[in-house]
PDB file of C-alpha atoms in Angstrom:
ATOM      1  CA  UNK A   7     -44.868  -1.928  -5.149  1.00 83.00           C
ATOM      2  CA  UNK A   8     -41.818  -0.875  -7.161  1.00 81.00           C
ATOM      3  CA  UNK A   9     -42.458   2.899  -6.672  1.00 84.00           C
ATOM      4  CA  UNK A  10     -43.108   2.439  -2.969  1.00 84.00           C
ATOM      5  CA  UNK A  11     -39.910   0.461  -2.432  1.00 82.00           C
ATOM      6  CA  UNK A  12     -37.924   2.785  -4.586  1.00 79.00           C
ATOM      7  CA  UNK A  13     -38.993   5.890  -2.712  1.00 80.00           C
ATOM      8  CA  UNK A  14     -38.313   4.158   0.747  1.00 80.00           C
ATOM      9  CA  UNK A  15     -34.919   2.730  -0.092  1.00 75.00           C
ATOM     10  CA  UNK A  16     -33.590   5.765  -2.120  1.00 73.00           C
ATOM     11  CA  UNK A  17     -32.102   7.625   0.858  1.00 68.00           C
ATOM     12  CA  UNK A  18     -28.623   8.408  -0.377  1.00 69.00           C
ATOM     13  CA  UNK A  19     -26.902  11.549   1.160  1.00 71.00           C
ATOM     14  CA  UNK A  20     -25.649  14.352  -1.136  1.00 71.00           C
ATOM     15  CA  UNK A  21     -23.375  17.116   0.220  1.00 71.00           C
ATOM     16  CA  UNK A  22     -21.938  20.326  -0.723  1.00 73.00           C
ATOM     17  CA  UNK A  23     -18.185  19.509  -0.900  1.00 69.00           C
ATOM     18  CA  UNK A  24     -17.329  23.237  -0.328  1.00 75.00           C
ATOM     19  CA  UNK A  25     -18.531  23.006   3.258  1.00 76.00           C
ATOM     20  CA  UNK A  26     -17.038  19.650   4.385  1.00 74.00           C
ATOM     21  CA  UNK A  27     -15.754  19.654   8.038  1.00 77.00           C
ATOM     22  CA  UNK A  28     -12.060  19.424   8.745  1.00 80.00           C
ATOM     23  CA  UNK A  29     -10.810  15.990   9.708  1.00 82.00           C
ATOM     24  CA  UNK A  30      -7.562  15.337  11.639  1.00 86.00           C
ATOM     25  CA  UNK A  31      -4.838  13.522   9.679  1.00 89.00           C
ATOM     26  CA  UNK A  32      -4.578  10.092  11.339  1.00 90.00           C
ATOM     27  CA  UNK A  33      -1.874   8.897   9.069  1.00 93.00           C
ATOM     28  CA  UNK A  34       1.398  10.310  10.326  1.00 90.00           C
ATOM     29  CA  UNK A  35       4.036   8.329   8.376  1.00 91.00           C
ATOM     30  CA  UNK A  36       5.984   9.678   5.401  1.00 92.00           C
ATOM     31  CA  UNK A  37       4.232  10.149   1.984  1.00 91.00           C
ATOM     32  CA  UNK A  38       6.139   7.193   0.496  1.00 91.00           C
ATOM     33  CA  UNK A  39       4.140   4.928   2.819  1.00 94.00           C
ATOM     34  CA  UNK A  40       0.794   6.045   1.602  1.00 95.00           C
ATOM     35  CA  UNK A  41      -1.412   3.637  -0.310  1.00 95.00           C
ATOM     36  CA  UNK A  42      -1.703   5.200  -3.720  1.00 93.00           C
ATOM     37  CA  UNK A  43      -1.659   2.187  -5.973  1.00 92.00           C
ATOM     38  CA  UNK A  44      -2.466  -1.563  -5.998  1.00 94.00           C
ATOM     39  CA  UNK A  45      -0.317  -4.214  -7.540  1.00 94.00           C
ATOM     40  CA  UNK A  46      -2.437  -6.479  -9.649  1.00 96.00           C
ATOM     41  CA  UNK A  47      -1.065  -9.827 -10.841  1.00 96.00           C
ATOM     42  CA  UNK A  48      -2.713 -12.586 -12.849  1.00 97.00           C
ATOM     43  CA  UNK A  49      -1.865 -14.983  -9.945  1.00 97.00           C
ATOM     44  CA  UNK A  50      -3.730 -12.805  -7.566  1.00 97.00           C
ATOM     45  CA  UNK A  51      -6.781 -12.473  -9.966  1.00 97.00           C
ATOM     46  CA  UNK A  52      -6.726 -16.244 -10.512  1.00 97.00           C
ATOM     47  CA  UNK A  53      -6.851 -16.865  -6.787  1.00 96.00           C
ATOM     48  CA  UNK A  54      -9.745 -14.370  -6.336  1.00 96.00           C
ATOM     49  CA  UNK A  55     -11.734 -15.904  -9.239  1.00 95.00           C
ATOM     50  CA  UNK A  56     -11.303 -19.401  -8.040  1.00 94.00           C
ATOM     51  CA  UNK A  57     -12.631 -18.608  -4.566  1.00 93.00           C
ATOM     52  CA  UNK A  58     -15.835 -17.036  -5.754  1.00 93.00           C
ATOM     53  CA  UNK A  59     -18.903 -18.595  -4.345  1.00 91.00           C
ATOM     54  CA  UNK A  60     -20.576 -20.826  -6.882  1.00 89.00           C
ATOM     55  CA  UNK A  61     -24.050 -19.521  -6.173  1.00 85.00           C
ATOM     56  CA  UNK A  62     -23.267 -15.835  -6.192  1.00 82.00           C
ATOM     57  CA  UNK A  63     -25.929 -13.849  -7.834  1.00 83.00           C
ATOM     58  CA  UNK A  64     -25.391 -12.334 -11.278  1.00 85.00           C
ATOM     59  CA  UNK A  65     -25.041  -8.646 -11.956  1.00 84.00           C
ATOM     60  CA  UNK A  66     -26.318  -6.535 -14.761  1.00 85.00           C
ATOM     61  CA  UNK A  67     -24.089  -8.412 -17.245  1.00 87.00           C
ATOM     62  CA  UNK A  68     -25.723 -11.768 -16.391  1.00 87.00           C
ATOM     63  CA  UNK A  69     -22.276 -13.351 -16.021  1.00 89.00           C
ATOM     64  CA  UNK A  70     -22.491 -15.999 -13.223  1.00 88.00           C
ATOM     65  CA  UNK A  71     -19.757 -16.808 -10.879  1.00 92.00           C
ATOM     66  CA  UNK A  72     -19.749 -20.496 -12.091  1.00 92.00           C
ATOM     67  CA  UNK A  73     -18.386 -19.361 -15.455  1.00 93.00           C
ATOM     68  CA  UNK A  74     -15.731 -17.119 -13.803  1.00 94.00           C
ATOM     69  CA  UNK A  75     -14.625 -20.006 -11.653  1.00 95.00           C
ATOM     70  CA  UNK A  76     -14.352 -22.594 -14.419  1.00 94.00           C
ATOM     71  CA  UNK A  77     -12.547 -20.206 -16.687  1.00 95.00           C
ATOM     72  CA  UNK A  78     -10.388 -18.552 -14.052  1.00 95.00           C
ATOM     73  CA  UNK A  79      -7.066 -20.110 -15.354  1.00 94.00           C
ATOM     74  CA  UNK A  80      -7.781 -18.934 -18.859  1.00 96.00           C
ATOM     75  CA  UNK A  81      -9.084 -15.367 -18.332  1.00 96.00           C
ATOM     76  CA  UNK A  82      -6.914 -14.339 -15.344  1.00 96.00           C
ATOM     77  CA  UNK A  83      -4.254 -12.569 -17.588  1.00 97.00           C
ATOM     78  CA  UNK A  84      -6.906 -10.668 -19.411  1.00 96.00           C
ATOM     79  CA  UNK A  85      -8.863  -9.722 -16.301  1.00 97.00           C
ATOM     80  CA  UNK A  86      -5.609  -8.574 -14.652  1.00 97.00           C
ATOM     81  CA  UNK A  87      -4.932  -6.277 -17.535  1.00 97.00           C
ATOM     82  CA  UNK A  88      -8.380  -4.943 -17.349  1.00 96.00           C
ATOM     83  CA  UNK A  89      -8.043  -4.065 -13.640  1.00 97.00           C
ATOM     84  CA  UNK A  90      -4.649  -2.496 -14.144  1.00 96.00           C
ATOM     85  CA  UNK A  91      -5.923  -0.243 -16.942  1.00 95.00           C
ATOM     86  CA  UNK A  92      -9.024   0.706 -14.913  1.00 94.00           C
ATOM     87  CA  UNK A  93      -6.937   1.677 -11.912  1.00 94.00           C
ATOM     88  CA  UNK A  94      -4.302   3.575 -13.922  1.00 93.00           C
ATOM     89  CA  UNK A  95      -6.794   5.566 -16.001  1.00 90.00           C
ATOM     90  CA  UNK A  96      -9.468   5.869 -13.305  1.00 84.00           C
ATOM     91  CA  UNK A  97     -12.137   4.785 -15.833  1.00 86.00           C
ATOM     92  CA  UNK A  98     -14.733   2.597 -14.389  1.00 87.00           C
ATOM     93  CA  UNK A  99     -16.505   0.456 -17.034  1.00 87.00           C
ATOM     94  CA  UNK A 100     -20.220   1.369 -17.562  1.00 85.00           C
ATOM     95  CA  UNK A 101     -21.604  -2.115 -16.452  1.00 86.00           C
ATOM     96  CA  UNK A 102     -19.698  -1.787 -13.232  1.00 89.00           C
ATOM     97  CA  UNK A 103     -21.530   1.323 -12.474  1.00 85.00           C
ATOM     98  CA  UNK A 104     -24.946  -0.473 -12.496  1.00 85.00           C
ATOM     99  CA  UNK A 105     -26.537  -2.271  -9.738  1.00 83.00           C
ATOM    100  CA  UNK A 106     -29.860  -4.136  -9.630  1.00 83.00           C
ATOM    101  CA  UNK A 107     -31.413  -3.470  -6.152  1.00 81.00           C
ATOM    102  CA  UNK A 108     -33.547  -6.346  -4.963  1.00 83.00           C
ATOM    103  CA  UNK A 109     -35.724  -5.842  -1.844  1.00 85.00           C
ATOM    104  CA  UNK A 110     -35.399  -8.715   0.615  1.00 88.00           C
ATOM    105  CA  UNK A 111     -38.017  -9.278   3.230  1.00 90.00           C
ATOM    106  CA  UNK A 112     -36.923  -9.206   6.854  1.00 88.00           C
ATOM    107  CA  UNK A 113     -39.789  -9.576   9.268  1.00 89.00           C
ATOM    108  CA  UNK A 114     -43.167  -8.073  10.152  1.00 90.00           C
ATOM    109  CA  UNK A 115     -45.882  -7.033   7.695  1.00 90.00           C
ATOM    110  CA  UNK A 116     -45.090  -7.751   4.089  1.00 89.00           C
ATOM    111  CA  UNK A 117     -47.077  -4.685   2.974  1.00 88.00           C
ATOM    112  CA  UNK A 118     -44.687  -2.240   4.796  1.00 88.00           C
ATOM    113  CA  UNK A 119     -41.705  -1.098   2.719  1.00 87.00           C
ATOM    114  CA  UNK A 120     -39.776  -0.611   6.083  1.00 84.00           C
ATOM    115  CA  UNK A 121     -39.642  -4.340   6.515  1.00 88.00           C
ATOM    116  CA  UNK A 122     -37.528  -4.879   3.379  1.00 87.00           C
ATOM    117  CA  UNK A 123     -33.717  -4.774   3.082  1.00 84.00           C
ATOM    118  CA  UNK A 124     -32.080  -3.567  -0.210  1.00 83.00           C
ATOM    119  CA  UNK A 125     -29.443  -5.877  -1.723  1.00 83.00           C
ATOM    120  CA  UNK A 126     -27.378  -4.405  -4.605  1.00 82.00           C
ATOM    121  CA  UNK A 127     -26.388  -6.992  -7.278  1.00 86.00           C
ATOM    122  CA  UNK A 128     -23.288  -5.735  -9.083  1.00 88.00           C
ATOM    123  CA  UNK A 129     -21.036  -7.236 -11.708  1.00 92.00           C
ATOM    124  CA  UNK A 130     -19.044 -10.200 -10.287  1.00 93.00           C
ATOM    125  CA  UNK A 131     -15.799  -9.085 -12.120  1.00 94.00           C
ATOM    126  CA  UNK A 132     -16.064  -5.760 -10.377  1.00 93.00           C
ATOM    127  CA  UNK A 133     -16.583  -7.459  -7.020  1.00 93.00           C
ATOM    128  CA  UNK A 134     -13.191  -9.212  -7.587  1.00 96.00           C
ATOM    129  CA  UNK A 135     -11.480  -5.885  -7.968  1.00 96.00           C
ATOM    130  CA  UNK A 136     -13.314  -4.543  -5.003  1.00 94.00           C
ATOM    131  CA  UNK A 137     -12.145  -7.452  -2.981  1.00 95.00           C
ATOM    132  CA  UNK A 138      -8.521  -6.953  -3.997  1.00 96.00           C
ATOM    133  CA  UNK A 139      -8.715  -3.247  -3.118  1.00 95.00           C
ATOM    134  CA  UNK A 140     -10.330  -4.035   0.265  1.00 93.00           C
ATOM    135  CA  UNK A 141      -7.548  -6.456   1.091  1.00 94.00           C
ATOM    136  CA  UNK A 142      -4.894  -3.866   0.289  1.00 95.00           C
ATOM    137  CA  UNK A 143      -6.676  -1.200   2.342  1.00 94.00           C
ATOM    138  CA  UNK A 144      -7.064  -3.472   5.285  1.00 92.00           C
ATOM    139  CA  UNK A 145      -3.383  -4.432   5.064  1.00 94.00           C
ATOM    140  CA  UNK A 146      -2.348  -0.710   5.003  1.00 95.00           C
ATOM    141  CA  UNK A 147      -4.595   0.082   8.021  1.00 93.00           C
ATOM    142  CA  UNK A 148      -3.215  -2.757  10.022  1.00 91.00           C
ATOM    143  CA  UNK A 149       0.410  -2.111   9.120  1.00 93.00           C
ATOM    144  CA  UNK A 150       0.184   1.517  10.300  1.00 93.00           C
ATOM    145  CA  UNK A 151      -2.190   0.787  13.281  1.00 92.00           C
ATOM    146  CA  UNK A 152      -4.942   2.997  11.930  1.00 93.00           C
ATOM    147  CA  UNK A 153      -7.811   0.978  13.361  1.00 89.00           C
ATOM    148  CA  UNK A 154      -8.683   1.337  16.982  1.00 88.00           C
ATOM    149  CA  UNK A 155      -8.824  -1.678  19.313  1.00 88.00           C
ATOM    150  CA  UNK A 156     -12.490  -0.682  20.045  1.00 89.00           C
ATOM    151  CA  UNK A 157     -13.363  -1.439  16.384  1.00 89.00           C
ATOM    152  CA  UNK A 158     -14.778  -4.952  15.925  1.00 89.00           C
ATOM    153  CA  UNK A 159     -16.880  -4.809  12.820  1.00 82.00           C
ATOM    154  CA  UNK A 160     -15.094  -5.406   9.498  1.00 82.00           C
ATOM    155  CA  UNK A 161     -11.832  -6.350  11.440  1.00 86.00           C
ATOM    156  CA  UNK A 162     -10.051  -9.603  11.053  1.00 84.00           C
ATOM    157  CA  UNK A 163     -10.622 -12.064  13.862  1.00 88.00           C
ATOM    158  CA  UNK A 164     -13.168  -9.813  15.353  1.00 91.00           C
ATOM    159  CA  UNK A 165     -16.970  -9.794  15.300  1.00 91.00           C
ATOM    160  CA  UNK A 166     -20.098  -8.789  17.146  1.00 89.00           C
ATOM    161  CA  UNK A 167     -19.391 -11.634  19.475  1.00 93.00           C
ATOM    162  CA  UNK A 168     -15.911 -10.341  20.461  1.00 94.00           C
ATOM    163  CA  UNK A 169     -17.486  -6.848  20.899  1.00 93.00           C
ATOM    164  CA  UNK A 170     -20.113  -8.292  23.298  1.00 93.00           C
ATOM    165  CA  UNK A 171     -17.567 -10.187  25.218  1.00 95.00           C
ATOM    166  CA  UNK A 172     -15.362  -6.982  25.790  1.00 94.00           C
ATOM    167  CA  UNK A 173     -18.614  -5.153  26.801  1.00 94.00           C
ATOM    168  CA  UNK A 174     -19.801  -7.789  29.206  1.00 95.00           C
ATOM    169  CA  UNK A 175     -16.415  -8.044  30.884  1.00 96.00           C
ATOM    170  CA  UNK A 176     -16.220  -4.346  31.363  1.00 94.00           C
ATOM    171  CA  UNK A 177     -19.699  -4.144  32.863  1.00 95.00           C
ATOM    172  CA  UNK A 178     -19.016  -7.087  35.119  1.00 96.00           C
ATOM    173  CA  UNK A 179     -15.864  -5.364  36.575  1.00 96.00           C
ATOM    174  CA  UNK A 180     -17.887  -2.174  37.188  1.00 95.00           C
ATOM    175  CA  UNK A 181     -20.599  -4.161  38.973  1.00 95.00           C
ATOM    176  CA  UNK A 182     -18.008  -6.084  40.951  1.00 96.00           C
ATOM    177  CA  UNK A 183     -16.530  -2.827  42.091  1.00 95.00           C
ATOM    178  CA  UNK A 184     -20.112  -1.653  43.169  1.00 94.00           C
ATOM    179  CA  UNK A 185     -20.136   1.133  40.431  1.00 94.00           C
ATOM    180  CA  UNK A 186     -23.571   1.694  38.767  1.00 93.00           C
ATOM    181  CA  UNK A 187     -23.633   1.181  35.005  1.00 93.00           C
ATOM    182  CA  UNK A 188     -25.987   2.878  32.458  1.00 93.00           C
ATOM    183  CA  UNK A 189     -26.204   1.457  28.889  1.00 91.00           C
ATOM    184  CA  UNK A 190     -27.399   3.500  25.955  1.00 92.00           C
ATOM    185  CA  UNK A 191     -28.126   1.538  22.684  1.00 88.00           C
ATOM    186  CA  UNK A 192     -28.100   3.429  19.395  1.00 86.00           C
ATOM    187  CA  UNK A 193     -29.264   2.127  15.987  1.00 81.00           C
ATOM    188  CA  UNK A 194     -28.833   4.369  12.988  1.00 79.00           C
ATOM    189  CA  UNK A 195     -31.478   3.917  10.316  1.00 75.00           C
ATOM    190  CA  UNK A 196     -29.959   2.980   6.950  1.00 75.00           C
ATOM    191  CA  UNK A 197     -26.623   3.810   8.255  1.00 74.00           C
ATOM    192  CA  UNK A 198     -24.629   2.483   5.327  1.00 73.00           C
ATOM    193  CA  UNK A 199     -27.023   3.985   2.721  1.00 73.00           C
ATOM    194  CA  UNK A 200     -26.855   7.403   4.279  1.00 77.00           C
ATOM    195  CA  UNK A 201     -23.026   7.567   4.627  1.00 78.00           C
ATOM    196  CA  UNK A 202     -21.976  10.742   2.819  1.00 78.00           C
ATOM    197  CA  UNK A 203     -19.569   9.441   0.010  1.00 76.00           C
ATOM    198  CA  UNK A 204     -17.841  12.796  -0.597  1.00 76.00           C
ATOM    199  CA  UNK A 205     -16.915  13.117   3.037  1.00 79.00           C
ATOM    200  CA  UNK A 206     -15.843   9.562   3.280  1.00 77.00           C
ATOM    201  CA  UNK A 207     -13.642   9.621   0.167  1.00 76.00           C
ATOM    202  CA  UNK A 208     -12.351  13.149   0.180  1.00 74.00           C
ATOM    203  CA  UNK A 209     -11.635  13.314   3.900  1.00 85.00           C
ATOM    204  CA  UNK A 210     -11.679  10.093   5.790  1.00 88.00           C
ATOM    205  CA  UNK A 211      -9.764   7.940   3.273  1.00 90.00           C
ATOM    206  CA  UNK A 212      -7.317  10.703   2.731  1.00 90.00           C
ATOM    207  CA  UNK A 213      -6.823  11.099   6.418  1.00 92.00           C
ATOM    208  CA  UNK A 214      -5.858   7.428   6.608  1.00 93.00           C
ATOM    209  CA  UNK A 215      -3.086   7.692   4.007  1.00 94.00           C
ATOM    210  CA  UNK A 216      -5.063   6.514   0.935  1.00 94.00           C
ATOM    211  CA  UNK A 217      -4.117   8.706  -1.974  1.00 91.00           C
ATOM    212  CA  UNK A 218      -3.162   8.832  -5.657  1.00 91.00           C
ATOM    213  CA  UNK A 219      -4.749   6.703  -8.372  1.00 91.00           C
ATOM    214  CA  UNK A 220      -6.351   4.436  -5.795  1.00 93.00           C
ATOM    215  CA  UNK A 221      -8.287   7.279  -4.195  1.00 91.00           C
ATOM    216  CA  UNK A 222      -9.193   8.658  -7.592  1.00 89.00           C
ATOM    217  CA  UNK A 223     -10.612   5.332  -8.726  1.00 91.00           C
ATOM    218  CA  UNK A 224     -12.609   4.973  -5.592  1.00 89.00           C
ATOM    219  CA  UNK A 225     -13.997   8.440  -5.951  1.00 85.00           C
ATOM    220  CA  UNK A 226     -15.068   7.919  -9.530  1.00 84.00           C
ATOM    221  CA  UNK A 227     -16.665   4.531  -8.698  1.00 84.00           C
ATOM    222  CA  UNK A 228     -18.877   6.106  -6.024  1.00 78.00           C
ATOM    223  CA  UNK A 229     -19.617   9.214  -8.091  1.00 70.00           C
ATOM    224  CA  UNK A 230     -20.868   7.173 -10.929  1.00 58.00           C
ATOM    225  CA  UNK A 231     -22.645   4.237  -9.194  1.00 55.00           C
ATOM    226  CA  UNK A 232     -26.226   3.929 -10.458  1.00 48.00           C
ATOM    227  CA  UNK A 233     -28.905   1.749  -8.727  1.00 48.00           C
ATOM    228  CA  UNK A 234     -31.560   0.208 -10.838  1.00 47.00           C
ATOM    229  CA  UNK A 235     -34.547  -0.637  -8.663  1.00 46.00           C
ATOM    230  CA  UNK A 236     -36.258  -4.002  -9.147  1.00 45.00           C
ATOM    231  CA  UNK A 237     -38.705  -6.048  -7.173  1.00 43.00           C
ATOM    232  CA  UNK A 238     -38.340  -9.772  -7.032  1.00 41.00           C
TER     233      UNK A 238
END
């Protein structure tokens, strides 16, 4: 079972970085406005730790979220120093580079590997830093209007529902005007797993004004991420 699931789920894309396609530079502001570093404070870390979900699964270090929540006021200074050193040096701790992959059954026949969805269980401390970085990137993209209005997923105050509402309104307007409407639905198999990391990091993030130590840290985190398959 483990071998079958590991073979089916291991679909990560590798690319030759010498032949990456050119991407237009979307960020058109001055270099000083680029997002090249993240300000980490004990107060920010304490806020993130205290907001962790109590039942969040443990990573490879077996440190649960309950411990981090209860000790958030005590360890926030030390964790902030750890985050700052990691970002400044570009060094990603070994445990942060490990993930236990658990196969979660979706529907259909349980004997078919295609009916399972992989869930990566990583270290909770690393998730806190990822959350801080994500917030800063979203703030940067919104500040410089780098996200199109047509983007609904992973955008604040938007969702699949808002996307559907916009779609239905547009179709209704065409039908009211007696224009025919054709709809094509696309579903990319294992889309997030197959995203080419090198192209995403070296090209897309850079084109959106993300640079410096932050881009270097993200690149090293992706380059060294190791998944440890397990069946539960």
